[in-house]
Coordinates of C-alpha atoms in Angstrom, one line a residue:
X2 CA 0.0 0.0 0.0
X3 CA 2.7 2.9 0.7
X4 CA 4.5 1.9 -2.7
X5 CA 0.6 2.8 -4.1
X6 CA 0.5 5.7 -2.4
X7 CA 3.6 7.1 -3.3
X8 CA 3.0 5.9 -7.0
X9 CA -0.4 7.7 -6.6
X10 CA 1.3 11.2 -5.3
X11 CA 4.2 11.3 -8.3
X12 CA 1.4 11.1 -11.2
X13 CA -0.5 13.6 -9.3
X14 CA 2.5 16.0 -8.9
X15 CA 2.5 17.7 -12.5
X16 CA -1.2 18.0 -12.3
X17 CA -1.1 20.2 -9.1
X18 CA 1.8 22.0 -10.4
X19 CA 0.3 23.2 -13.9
X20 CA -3.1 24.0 -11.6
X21 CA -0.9 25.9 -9.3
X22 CA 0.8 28.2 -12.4
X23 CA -2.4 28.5 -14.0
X24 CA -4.3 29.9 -10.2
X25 CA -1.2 32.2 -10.4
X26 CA -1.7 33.4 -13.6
X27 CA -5.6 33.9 -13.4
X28 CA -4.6 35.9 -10.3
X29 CA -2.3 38.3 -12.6
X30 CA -5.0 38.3 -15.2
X31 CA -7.8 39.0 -12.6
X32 CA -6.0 42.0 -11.7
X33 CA -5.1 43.4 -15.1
X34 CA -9.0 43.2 -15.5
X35 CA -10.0 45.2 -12.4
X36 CA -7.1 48.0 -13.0
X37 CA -8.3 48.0 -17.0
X38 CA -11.7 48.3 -15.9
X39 CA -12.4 50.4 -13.0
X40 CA -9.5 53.3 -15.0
X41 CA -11.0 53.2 -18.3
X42 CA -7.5 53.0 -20.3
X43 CA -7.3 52.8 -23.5
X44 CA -4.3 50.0 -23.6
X45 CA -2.3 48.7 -21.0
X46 CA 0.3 45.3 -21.2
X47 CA 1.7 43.7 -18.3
X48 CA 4.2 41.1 -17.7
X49 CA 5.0 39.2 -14.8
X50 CA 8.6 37.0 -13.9
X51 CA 8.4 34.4 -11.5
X52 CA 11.9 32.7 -10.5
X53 CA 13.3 34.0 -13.9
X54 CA 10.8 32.6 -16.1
X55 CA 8.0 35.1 -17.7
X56 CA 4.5 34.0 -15.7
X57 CA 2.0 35.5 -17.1
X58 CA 1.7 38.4 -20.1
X59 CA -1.3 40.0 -21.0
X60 CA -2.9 42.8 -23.1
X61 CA -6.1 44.8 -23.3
X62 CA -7.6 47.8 -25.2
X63 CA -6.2 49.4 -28.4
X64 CA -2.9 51.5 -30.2
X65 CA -5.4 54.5 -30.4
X66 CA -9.0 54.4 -28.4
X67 CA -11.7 54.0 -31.3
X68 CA -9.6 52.6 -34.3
X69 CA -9.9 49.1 -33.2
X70 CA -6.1 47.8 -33.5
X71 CA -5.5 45.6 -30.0
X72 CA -2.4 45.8 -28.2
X73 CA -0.3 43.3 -28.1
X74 CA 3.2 41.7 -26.2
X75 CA 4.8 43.2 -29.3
X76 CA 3.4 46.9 -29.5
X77 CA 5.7 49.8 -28.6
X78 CA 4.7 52.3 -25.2
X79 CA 6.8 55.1 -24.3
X80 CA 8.7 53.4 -21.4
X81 CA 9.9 57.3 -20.5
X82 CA 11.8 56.9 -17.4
X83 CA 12.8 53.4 -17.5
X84 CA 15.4 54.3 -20.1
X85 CA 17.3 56.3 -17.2
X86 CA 18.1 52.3 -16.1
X87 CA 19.1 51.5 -19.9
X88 CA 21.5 54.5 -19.9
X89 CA 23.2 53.7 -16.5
X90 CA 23.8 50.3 -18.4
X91 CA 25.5 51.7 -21.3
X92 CA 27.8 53.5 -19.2
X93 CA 28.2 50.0 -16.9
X94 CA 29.1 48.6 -19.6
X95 CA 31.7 51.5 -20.9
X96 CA 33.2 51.5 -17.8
X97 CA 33.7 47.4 -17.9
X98 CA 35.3 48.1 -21.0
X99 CA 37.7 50.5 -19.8
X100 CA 36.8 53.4 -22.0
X101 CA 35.9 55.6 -18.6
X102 CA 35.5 55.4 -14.7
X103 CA 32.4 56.3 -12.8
X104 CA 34.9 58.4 -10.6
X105 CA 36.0 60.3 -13.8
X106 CA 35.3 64.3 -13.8
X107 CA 32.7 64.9 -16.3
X108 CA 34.4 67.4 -18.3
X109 CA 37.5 64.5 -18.8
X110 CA 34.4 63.6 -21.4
X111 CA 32.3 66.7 -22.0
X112 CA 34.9 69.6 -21.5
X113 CA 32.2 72.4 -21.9
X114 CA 30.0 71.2 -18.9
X115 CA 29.4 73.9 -16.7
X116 CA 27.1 73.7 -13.5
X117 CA 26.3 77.4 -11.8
X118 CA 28.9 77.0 -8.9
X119 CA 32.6 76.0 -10.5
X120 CA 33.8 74.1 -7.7
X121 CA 30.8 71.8 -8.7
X122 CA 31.7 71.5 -12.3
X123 CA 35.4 70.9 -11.7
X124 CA 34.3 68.3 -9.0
X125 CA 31.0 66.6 -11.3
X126 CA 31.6 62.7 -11.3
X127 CA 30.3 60.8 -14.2
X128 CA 28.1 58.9 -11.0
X129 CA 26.6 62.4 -10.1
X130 CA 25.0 62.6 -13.0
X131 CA 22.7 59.1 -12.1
X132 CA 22.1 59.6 -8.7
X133 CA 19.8 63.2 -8.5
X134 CA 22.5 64.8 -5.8
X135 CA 23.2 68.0 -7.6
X136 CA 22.0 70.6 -5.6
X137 CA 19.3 71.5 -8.6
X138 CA 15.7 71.9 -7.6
X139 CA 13.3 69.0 -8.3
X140 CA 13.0 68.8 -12.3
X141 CA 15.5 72.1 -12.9
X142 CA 15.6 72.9 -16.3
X143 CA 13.0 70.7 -17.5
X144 CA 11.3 73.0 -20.1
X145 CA 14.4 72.2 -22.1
X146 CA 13.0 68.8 -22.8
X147 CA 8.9 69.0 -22.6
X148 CA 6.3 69.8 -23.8
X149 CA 7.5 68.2 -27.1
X150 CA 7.9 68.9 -30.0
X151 CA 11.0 72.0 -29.5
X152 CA 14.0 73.6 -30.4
X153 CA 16.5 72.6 -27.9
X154 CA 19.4 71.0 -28.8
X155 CA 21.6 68.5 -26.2
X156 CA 24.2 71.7 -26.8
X157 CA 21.8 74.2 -25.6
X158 CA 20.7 71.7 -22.6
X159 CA 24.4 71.5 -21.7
X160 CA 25.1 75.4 -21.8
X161 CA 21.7 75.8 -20.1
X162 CA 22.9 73.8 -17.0
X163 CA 25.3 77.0 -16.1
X164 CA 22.3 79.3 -15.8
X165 CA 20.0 77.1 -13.4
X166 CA 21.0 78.3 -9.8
X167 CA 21.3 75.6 -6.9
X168 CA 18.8 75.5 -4.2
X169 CA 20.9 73.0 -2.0
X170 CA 24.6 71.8 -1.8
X171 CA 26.1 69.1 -4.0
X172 CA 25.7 65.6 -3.1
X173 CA 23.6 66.8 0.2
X174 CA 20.3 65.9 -0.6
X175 CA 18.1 63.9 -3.5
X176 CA 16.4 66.4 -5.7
X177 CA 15.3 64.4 -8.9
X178 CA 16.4 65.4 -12.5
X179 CA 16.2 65.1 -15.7
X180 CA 19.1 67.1 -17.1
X181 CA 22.0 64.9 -15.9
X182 CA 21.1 61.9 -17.5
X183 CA 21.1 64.3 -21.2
X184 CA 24.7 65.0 -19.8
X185 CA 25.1 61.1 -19.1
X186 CA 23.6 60.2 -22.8
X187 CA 26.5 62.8 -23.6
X188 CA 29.4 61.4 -21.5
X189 CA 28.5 57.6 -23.0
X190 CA 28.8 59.2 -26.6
X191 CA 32.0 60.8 -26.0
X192 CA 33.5 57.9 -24.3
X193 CA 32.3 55.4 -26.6
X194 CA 33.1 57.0 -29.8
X195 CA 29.3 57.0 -30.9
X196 CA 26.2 58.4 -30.7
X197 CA 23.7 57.6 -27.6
X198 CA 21.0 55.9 -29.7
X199 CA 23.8 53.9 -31.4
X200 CA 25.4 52.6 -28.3
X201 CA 22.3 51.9 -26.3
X202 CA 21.3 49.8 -29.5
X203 CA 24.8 48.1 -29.5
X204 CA 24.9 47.6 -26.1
X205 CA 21.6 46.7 -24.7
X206 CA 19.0 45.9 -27.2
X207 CA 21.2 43.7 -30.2
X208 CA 23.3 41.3 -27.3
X209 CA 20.0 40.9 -25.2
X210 CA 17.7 40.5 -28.4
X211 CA 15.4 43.0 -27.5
X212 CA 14.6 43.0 -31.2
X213 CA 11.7 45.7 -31.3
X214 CA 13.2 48.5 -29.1
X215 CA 13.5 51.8 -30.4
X216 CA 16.5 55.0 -30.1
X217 CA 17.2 57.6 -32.2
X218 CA 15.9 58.2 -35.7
X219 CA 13.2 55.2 -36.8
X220 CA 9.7 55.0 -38.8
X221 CA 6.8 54.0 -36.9
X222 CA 4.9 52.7 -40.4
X223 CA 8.3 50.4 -41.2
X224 CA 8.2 48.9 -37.2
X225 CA 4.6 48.8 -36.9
X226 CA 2.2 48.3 -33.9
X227 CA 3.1 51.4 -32.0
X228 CA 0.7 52.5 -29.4
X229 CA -0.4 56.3 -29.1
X230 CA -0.4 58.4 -25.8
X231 CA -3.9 59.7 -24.4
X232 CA -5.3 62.3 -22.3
X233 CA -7.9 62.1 -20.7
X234 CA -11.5 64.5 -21.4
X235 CA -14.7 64.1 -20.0
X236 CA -14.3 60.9 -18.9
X237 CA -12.9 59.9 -22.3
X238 CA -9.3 58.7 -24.0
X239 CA -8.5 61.1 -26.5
X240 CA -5.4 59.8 -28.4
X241 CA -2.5 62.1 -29.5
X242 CA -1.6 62.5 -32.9
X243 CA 0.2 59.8 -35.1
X244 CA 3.7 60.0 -34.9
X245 CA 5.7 61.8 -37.8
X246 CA 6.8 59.7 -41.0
X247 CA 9.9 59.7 -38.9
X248 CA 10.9 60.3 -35.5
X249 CA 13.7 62.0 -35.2
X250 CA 16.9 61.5 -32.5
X251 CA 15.9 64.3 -29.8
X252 CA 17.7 65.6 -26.8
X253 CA 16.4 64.0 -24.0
X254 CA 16.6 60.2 -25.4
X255 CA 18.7 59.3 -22.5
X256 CA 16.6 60.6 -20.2
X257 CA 13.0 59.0 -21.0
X258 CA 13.3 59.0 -25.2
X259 CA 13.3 54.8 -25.4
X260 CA 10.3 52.8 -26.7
X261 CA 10.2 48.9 -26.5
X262 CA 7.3 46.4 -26.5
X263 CA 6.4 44.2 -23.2
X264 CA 8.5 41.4 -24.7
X265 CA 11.2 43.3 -24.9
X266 CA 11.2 44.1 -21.2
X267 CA 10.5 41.1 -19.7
X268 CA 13.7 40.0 -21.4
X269 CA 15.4 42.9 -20.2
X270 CA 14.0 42.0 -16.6
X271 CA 15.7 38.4 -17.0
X272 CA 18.9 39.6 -18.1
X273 CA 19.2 42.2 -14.7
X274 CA 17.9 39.2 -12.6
X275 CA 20.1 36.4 -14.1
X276 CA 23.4 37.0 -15.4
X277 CA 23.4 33.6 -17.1
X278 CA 20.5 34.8 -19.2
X279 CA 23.4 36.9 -20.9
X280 CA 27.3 35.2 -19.9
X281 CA 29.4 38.4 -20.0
X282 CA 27.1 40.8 -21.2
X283 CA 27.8 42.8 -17.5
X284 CA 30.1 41.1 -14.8
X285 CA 29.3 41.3 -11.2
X286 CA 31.1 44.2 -10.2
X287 CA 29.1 46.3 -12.4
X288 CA 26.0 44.6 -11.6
X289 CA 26.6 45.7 -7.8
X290 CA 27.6 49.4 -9.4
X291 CA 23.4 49.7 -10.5
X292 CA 22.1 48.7 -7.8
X293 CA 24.3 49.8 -5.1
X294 CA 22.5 52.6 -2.7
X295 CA 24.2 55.8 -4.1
X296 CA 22.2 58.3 -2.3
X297 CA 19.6 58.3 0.2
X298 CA 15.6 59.0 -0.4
X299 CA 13.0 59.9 2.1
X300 CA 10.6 56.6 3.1
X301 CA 7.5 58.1 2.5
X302 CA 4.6 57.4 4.6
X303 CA 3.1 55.2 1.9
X304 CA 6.0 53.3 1.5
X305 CA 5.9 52.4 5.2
X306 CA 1.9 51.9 5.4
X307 CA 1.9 49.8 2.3
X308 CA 5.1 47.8 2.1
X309 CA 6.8 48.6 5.5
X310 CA 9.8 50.3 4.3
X311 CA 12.6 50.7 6.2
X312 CA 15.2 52.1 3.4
X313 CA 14.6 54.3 0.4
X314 CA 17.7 55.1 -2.0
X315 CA 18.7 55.5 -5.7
X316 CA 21.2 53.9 -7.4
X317 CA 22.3 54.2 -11.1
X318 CA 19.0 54.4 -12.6
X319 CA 17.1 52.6 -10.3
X320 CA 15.0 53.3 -7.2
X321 CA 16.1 50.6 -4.6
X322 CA 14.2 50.0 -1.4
X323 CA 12.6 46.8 1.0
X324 CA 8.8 45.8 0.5
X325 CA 7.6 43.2 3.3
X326 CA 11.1 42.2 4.4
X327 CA 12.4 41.7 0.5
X328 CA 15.1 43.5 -1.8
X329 CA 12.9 46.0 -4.7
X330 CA 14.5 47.9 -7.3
X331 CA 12.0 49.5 -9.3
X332 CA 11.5 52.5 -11.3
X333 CA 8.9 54.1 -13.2
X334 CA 8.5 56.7 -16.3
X335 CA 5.6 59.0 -17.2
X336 CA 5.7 60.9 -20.4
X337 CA 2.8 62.8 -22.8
X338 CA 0.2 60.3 -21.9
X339 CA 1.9 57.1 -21.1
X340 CA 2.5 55.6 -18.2
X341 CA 5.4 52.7 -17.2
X342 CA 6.4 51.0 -14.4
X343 CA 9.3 48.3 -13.4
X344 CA 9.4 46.6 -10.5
X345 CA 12.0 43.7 -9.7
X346 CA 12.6 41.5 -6.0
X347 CA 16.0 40.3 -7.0
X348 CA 16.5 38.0 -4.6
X349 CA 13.1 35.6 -5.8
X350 CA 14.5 36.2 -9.4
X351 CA 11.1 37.8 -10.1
X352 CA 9.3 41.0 -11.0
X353 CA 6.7 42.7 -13.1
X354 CA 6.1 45.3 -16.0
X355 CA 3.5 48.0 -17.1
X356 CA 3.1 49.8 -20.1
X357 CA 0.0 52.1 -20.6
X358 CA -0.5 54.6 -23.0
X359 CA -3.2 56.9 -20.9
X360 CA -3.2 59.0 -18.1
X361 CA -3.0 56.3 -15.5
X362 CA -0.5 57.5 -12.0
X363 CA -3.1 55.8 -9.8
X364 CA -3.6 52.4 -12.3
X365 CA 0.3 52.3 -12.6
X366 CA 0.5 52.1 -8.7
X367 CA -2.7 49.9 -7.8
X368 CA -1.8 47.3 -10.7
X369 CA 2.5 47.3 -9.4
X370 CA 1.1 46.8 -5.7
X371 CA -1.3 44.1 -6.2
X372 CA 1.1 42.4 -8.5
X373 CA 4.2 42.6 -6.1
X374 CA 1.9 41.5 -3.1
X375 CA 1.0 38.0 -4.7
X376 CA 5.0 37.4 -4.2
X377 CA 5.2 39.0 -1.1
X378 CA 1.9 39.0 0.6
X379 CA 0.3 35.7 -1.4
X380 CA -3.4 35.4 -0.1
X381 CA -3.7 38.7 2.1
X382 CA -6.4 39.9 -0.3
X383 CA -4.0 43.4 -1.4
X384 CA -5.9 43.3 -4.7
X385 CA -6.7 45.9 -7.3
X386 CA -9.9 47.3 -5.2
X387 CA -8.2 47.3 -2.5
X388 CA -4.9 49.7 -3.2
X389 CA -7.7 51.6 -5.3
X390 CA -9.8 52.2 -2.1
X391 CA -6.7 53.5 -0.1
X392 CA -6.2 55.9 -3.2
X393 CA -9.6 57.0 -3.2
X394 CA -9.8 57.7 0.4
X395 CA -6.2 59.8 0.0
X396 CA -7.9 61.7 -2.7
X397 CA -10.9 62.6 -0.7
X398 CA -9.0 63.3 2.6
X399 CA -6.7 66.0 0.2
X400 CA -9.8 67.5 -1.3
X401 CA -11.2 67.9 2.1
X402 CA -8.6 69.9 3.9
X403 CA -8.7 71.9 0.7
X404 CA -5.5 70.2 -1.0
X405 CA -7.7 69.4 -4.6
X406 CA -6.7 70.6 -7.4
X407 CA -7.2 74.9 -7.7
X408 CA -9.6 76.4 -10.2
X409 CA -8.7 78.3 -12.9
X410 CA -9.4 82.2 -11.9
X411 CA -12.0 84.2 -13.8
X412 CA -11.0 86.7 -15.9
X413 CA -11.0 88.8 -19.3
X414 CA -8.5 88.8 -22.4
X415 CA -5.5 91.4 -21.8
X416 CA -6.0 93.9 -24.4
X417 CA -2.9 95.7 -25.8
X418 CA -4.1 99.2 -24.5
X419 CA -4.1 97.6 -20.9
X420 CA -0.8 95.7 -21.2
X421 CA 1.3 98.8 -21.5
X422 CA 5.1 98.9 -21.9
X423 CA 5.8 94.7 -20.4
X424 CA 4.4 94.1 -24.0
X425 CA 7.5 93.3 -25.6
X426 CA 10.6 90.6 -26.1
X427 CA 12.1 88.9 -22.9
X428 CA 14.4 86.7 -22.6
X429 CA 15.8 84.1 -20.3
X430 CA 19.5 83.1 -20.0
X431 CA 18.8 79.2 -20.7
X432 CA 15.1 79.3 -21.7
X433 CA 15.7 82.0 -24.9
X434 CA 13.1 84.2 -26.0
X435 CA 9.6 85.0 -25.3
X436 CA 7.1 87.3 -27.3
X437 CA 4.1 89.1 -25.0
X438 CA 2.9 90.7 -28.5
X439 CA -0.6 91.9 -29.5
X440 CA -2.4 89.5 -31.3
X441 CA -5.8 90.9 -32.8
X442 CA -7.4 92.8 -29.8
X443 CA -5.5 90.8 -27.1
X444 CA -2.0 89.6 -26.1
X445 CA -0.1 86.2 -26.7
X446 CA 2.2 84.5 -25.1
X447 CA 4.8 82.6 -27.6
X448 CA 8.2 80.7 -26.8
X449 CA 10.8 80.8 -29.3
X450 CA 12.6 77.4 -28.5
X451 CA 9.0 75.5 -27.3
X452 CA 6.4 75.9 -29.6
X453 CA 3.9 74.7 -27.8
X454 CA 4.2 76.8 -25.0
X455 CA 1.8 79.9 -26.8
X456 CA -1.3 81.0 -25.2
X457 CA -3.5 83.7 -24.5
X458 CA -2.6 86.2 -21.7
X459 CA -5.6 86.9 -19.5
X460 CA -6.4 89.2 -16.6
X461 CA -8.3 88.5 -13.1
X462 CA -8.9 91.4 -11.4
X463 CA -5.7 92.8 -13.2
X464 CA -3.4 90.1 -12.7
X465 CA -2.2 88.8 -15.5
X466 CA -1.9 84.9 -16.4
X467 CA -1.2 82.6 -19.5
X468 CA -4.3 80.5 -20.6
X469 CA -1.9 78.0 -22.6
X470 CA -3.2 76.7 -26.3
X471 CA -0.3 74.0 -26.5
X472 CA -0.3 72.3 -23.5
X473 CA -3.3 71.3 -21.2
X474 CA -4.7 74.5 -18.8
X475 CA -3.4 72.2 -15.5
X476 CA -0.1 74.0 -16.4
X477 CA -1.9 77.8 -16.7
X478 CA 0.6 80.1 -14.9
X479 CA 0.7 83.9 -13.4
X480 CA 2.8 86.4 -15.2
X481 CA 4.9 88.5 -12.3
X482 CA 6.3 91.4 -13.0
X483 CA 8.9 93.4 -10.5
X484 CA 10.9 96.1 -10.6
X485 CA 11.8 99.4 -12.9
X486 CA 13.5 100.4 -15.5
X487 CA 17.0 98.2 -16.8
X488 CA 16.0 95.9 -13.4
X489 CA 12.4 95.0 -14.6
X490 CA 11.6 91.3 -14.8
X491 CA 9.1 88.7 -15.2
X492 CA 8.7 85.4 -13.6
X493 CA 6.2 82.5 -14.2
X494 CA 4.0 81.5 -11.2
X495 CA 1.9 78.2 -11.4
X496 CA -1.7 79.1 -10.7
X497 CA -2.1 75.0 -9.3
X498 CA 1.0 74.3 -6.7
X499 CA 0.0 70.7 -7.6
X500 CA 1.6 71.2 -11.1
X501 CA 3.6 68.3 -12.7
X502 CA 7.4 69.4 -11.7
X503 CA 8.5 69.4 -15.0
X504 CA 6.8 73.0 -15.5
X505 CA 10.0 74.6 -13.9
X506 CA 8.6 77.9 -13.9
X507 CA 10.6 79.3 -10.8
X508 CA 13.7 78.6 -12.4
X509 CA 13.5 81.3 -15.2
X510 CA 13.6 84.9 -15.1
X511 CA 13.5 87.4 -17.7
X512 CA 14.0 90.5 -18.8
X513 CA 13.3 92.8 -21.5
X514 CA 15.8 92.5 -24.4
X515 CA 12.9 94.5 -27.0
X516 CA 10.5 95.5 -28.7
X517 CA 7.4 93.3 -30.0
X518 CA 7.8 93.2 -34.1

């Protein structure tokens, strides 16, 4: 009888483990649902690694809300942030190679960098620019890169960075930026004797086979299947415009410019979290290098509710901290409309992926938490509704003490007789030029170097703001003017203090350089 039993138990054994994979992947697929469902996206795709092998993938909604094309495990998102992570790599594996050091000065590379203080240039690591310890102010210099399409050129980004003025001291605190890792893109080219886009696809996407990944100058009608960002309006997914015949290699590719399907980053996933997925492709020492804790973050007070984080820190283009007593490196990229996040738990050899091409912060976080917790919390019940219902209740508790988002104010269209003599040319040492010139009956705002910053200049009770045209009216901003004569200038004030930090406004500050043509 025990040989029968035993007999019994081995043919049972592959049954129970195929119904075991396929509960866990119901699970995942249960939760893609609910987030899919209770945001309303218009196309999301998710991936999940278990022990190094992919677990579950799935897809939902369309390229462009309305036209009916599905996406797939092989369409293209934005993965905007998460190429900060590919560009450390390139630089890993530079420095494996011997062409630079992460202790070399950057202008051994880049001799024209200049930050505002020179004791910082002269004393600017190549690792400084990863880590976010500059002394800028959160998102410094930003308007160089977005809204897109513009005019700056990685040479004006780089000449820009001696005009932006520190609001802390060098390597003191963590102040996030985008900037730096133009700089980095810059250093990697210099070193490696080739353009960014052609390095990170020598380096990371040809040896790891991430065969649909795109840098630098490509058609989206010759690669196909390309998802679209969307806003959101009245409840509905608007899609962006089609890309152009050809998109073209611009400035701030090493800072969020990468596009890759979900296949391609779940095998990017494998590589970071087994080294035999790729023999020599990185060796250990540089492996440690990324995810090394290179500067201290603040635990916030979600990260210790949710996960019980004890340790918050960033490495080289990764965010690394402890979620239920387990090693996370994560990191996640928002850009125009799409959404991405990457979360991995080393030491389980496992991890997950989003890519969403709507407005989605709160699906993005709900969907990462409920998929993590089934690794680290399996059967609490941390689902989708759940994190969404600890959103919810944040939301409302904000709105209540008066924390919601701030209403536009009433007003009337400037007219040129009430503008007076601040009608005119102004300029901005890294920013360029700006007309405040009649148009018709009224004033305009209009950027030289970013198009889409134009808009109409309005008054509330005689304060003037900008009602932008180009880019959505949660970015609307004061117009301050102070002082007289030679020492007039004007400053940009968001209207909403909740505005995404890219819109740098308090870092420029102009002054009159002429007359309106």
């Amino acid at each position: 009888m025990p040989t029968k039993r035993l007999l019994l138990c081995l043919l049972l054994l592959p049954a129970a483990a195929h119904a075991a994979v396929d509960d866990g992947a119901a699970r995942y697929q249960q939760a893609l649902d609910a987030a899919y469902a209770h945001y309303r996206l218009p196309g999301i795709a998710v991936g999940v690694i278990e022990d190094g092998k992919v677990a579950y993938t799935g897809a939902r909604g369309e390229l462009a809300a309305g036209e009916g094309v599905p996406v797939d495990a092989d369409t293209l998102f934005k993965i905007a942030s998460n190429t900060k992570a590919m560009t450390a790599a390139v630089l890993a594996r530079l420095v494996q190679a011997g062409r630079l050091r992460w202790d070399d000065p950057v202008t051994r590379h880049l001799p024209q960098f200049r930050m505002h203080d020179p004791w910082v240039t002269a004393h600017m690591q190549v690792r400084d620019l990863l880590i976010h310890n500059s002394g800028l102010g959160l998102g410094a210099g930003d308007l160089m890169l977005w809204p897109e399409p513009n005019h700056f050129s990685r040479e004006d980004i780089i000449a820009g960075l001696a005009h932006l003025k520190p609001v802390g001291s060098f390597r003191a605190d963590y102040a996030y930026d985008n900037l730096l890792y133009v700089v980095a893109g810059e250093v990697a080219a210099a070193a490696g004797g080739k353009p960014y886009a052609q390095l990170l696809r020598e380096e990371i996407f040809e040896p790891l086979g991430m065969a649909r990944c795109q840098a630098g100058q490509w058609s989206p009608a010759a690669v196909g299947n390309v998802a679209r960002p969307h806003r959101r309006e009245a409840a509905r997914n608007i899609p962006a415009a089609a890309d152009p015949a050809r998109v073209d290699d611009f400035p701030s590719m090493a800072a969020g410019g990468v596009r890759c399907s979900l296949n391609d980053m779940l095998r990017w996933m494998q590589v970071l979290l087994d080294p035999q997925q790729a023999p020599g492709w990185l060796d250990a020492t540089q492996r440690r290098a990324l995810w090394t804790a290179h500067m201290p973050m603040p635990v916030g007070q979600r990260q210790r509710d949710w996960d019980n984080t004890h340790f918050h820190a960033y490495g080289y283009g990764w965010r690394l901290s402890d979620m239920d007593g387990q090693w996370k490196v994560a990191h996640t990229g928002t850009l125009s409309g799409m959404y991405s996040s990457l979360a991995l738990l080393p030491d389980r050899r496992s991890g997950a992926v989003i890519l969403i091409n709507g407005e989605a912060e709160d699906a993005r976080t709900v969907l990462m938490q409920a998929l993590l917790k089934q690794q680290t919390r399996p059967g609490a019940g941390l689902d989708v509704a759940y994190y969404a219902g600890l959103l919810e209740r944040e939301a409302a508790q904000r709105h209540a003490g008066g924390h919601g988002p701030v209403p536009l104010p009433q007003g009337v269209p400037a007219t040129v007789a009430g503008f007076g003599a601040d009608a005119g040319v102004w300029a901005d040492p890294w920013f360029g030029q700006v007309a405040l010139c009649p148009a018709g009956d009224g004033i305009t705002f209009a950027s030289e170097k970013s198009p889409a910053m134009h808009g109409r200049v309005v008054l509330a009770d005689g304060r003037p703001w900008v009602r932008w045209q180009g880019i959505g009216e949660d970015a609307d901003a004061w117009l301050e003017f102070t002082g007289d004569g030679p020492e007039r200038r004007l400053h940009l004030r968001a209207i909403d203090p909740g505005i995404d930090f890219s819109y740098d406004f308090q870092d420029l500050e102009f002054s009159r350089v002429g007359d309106c043509r």
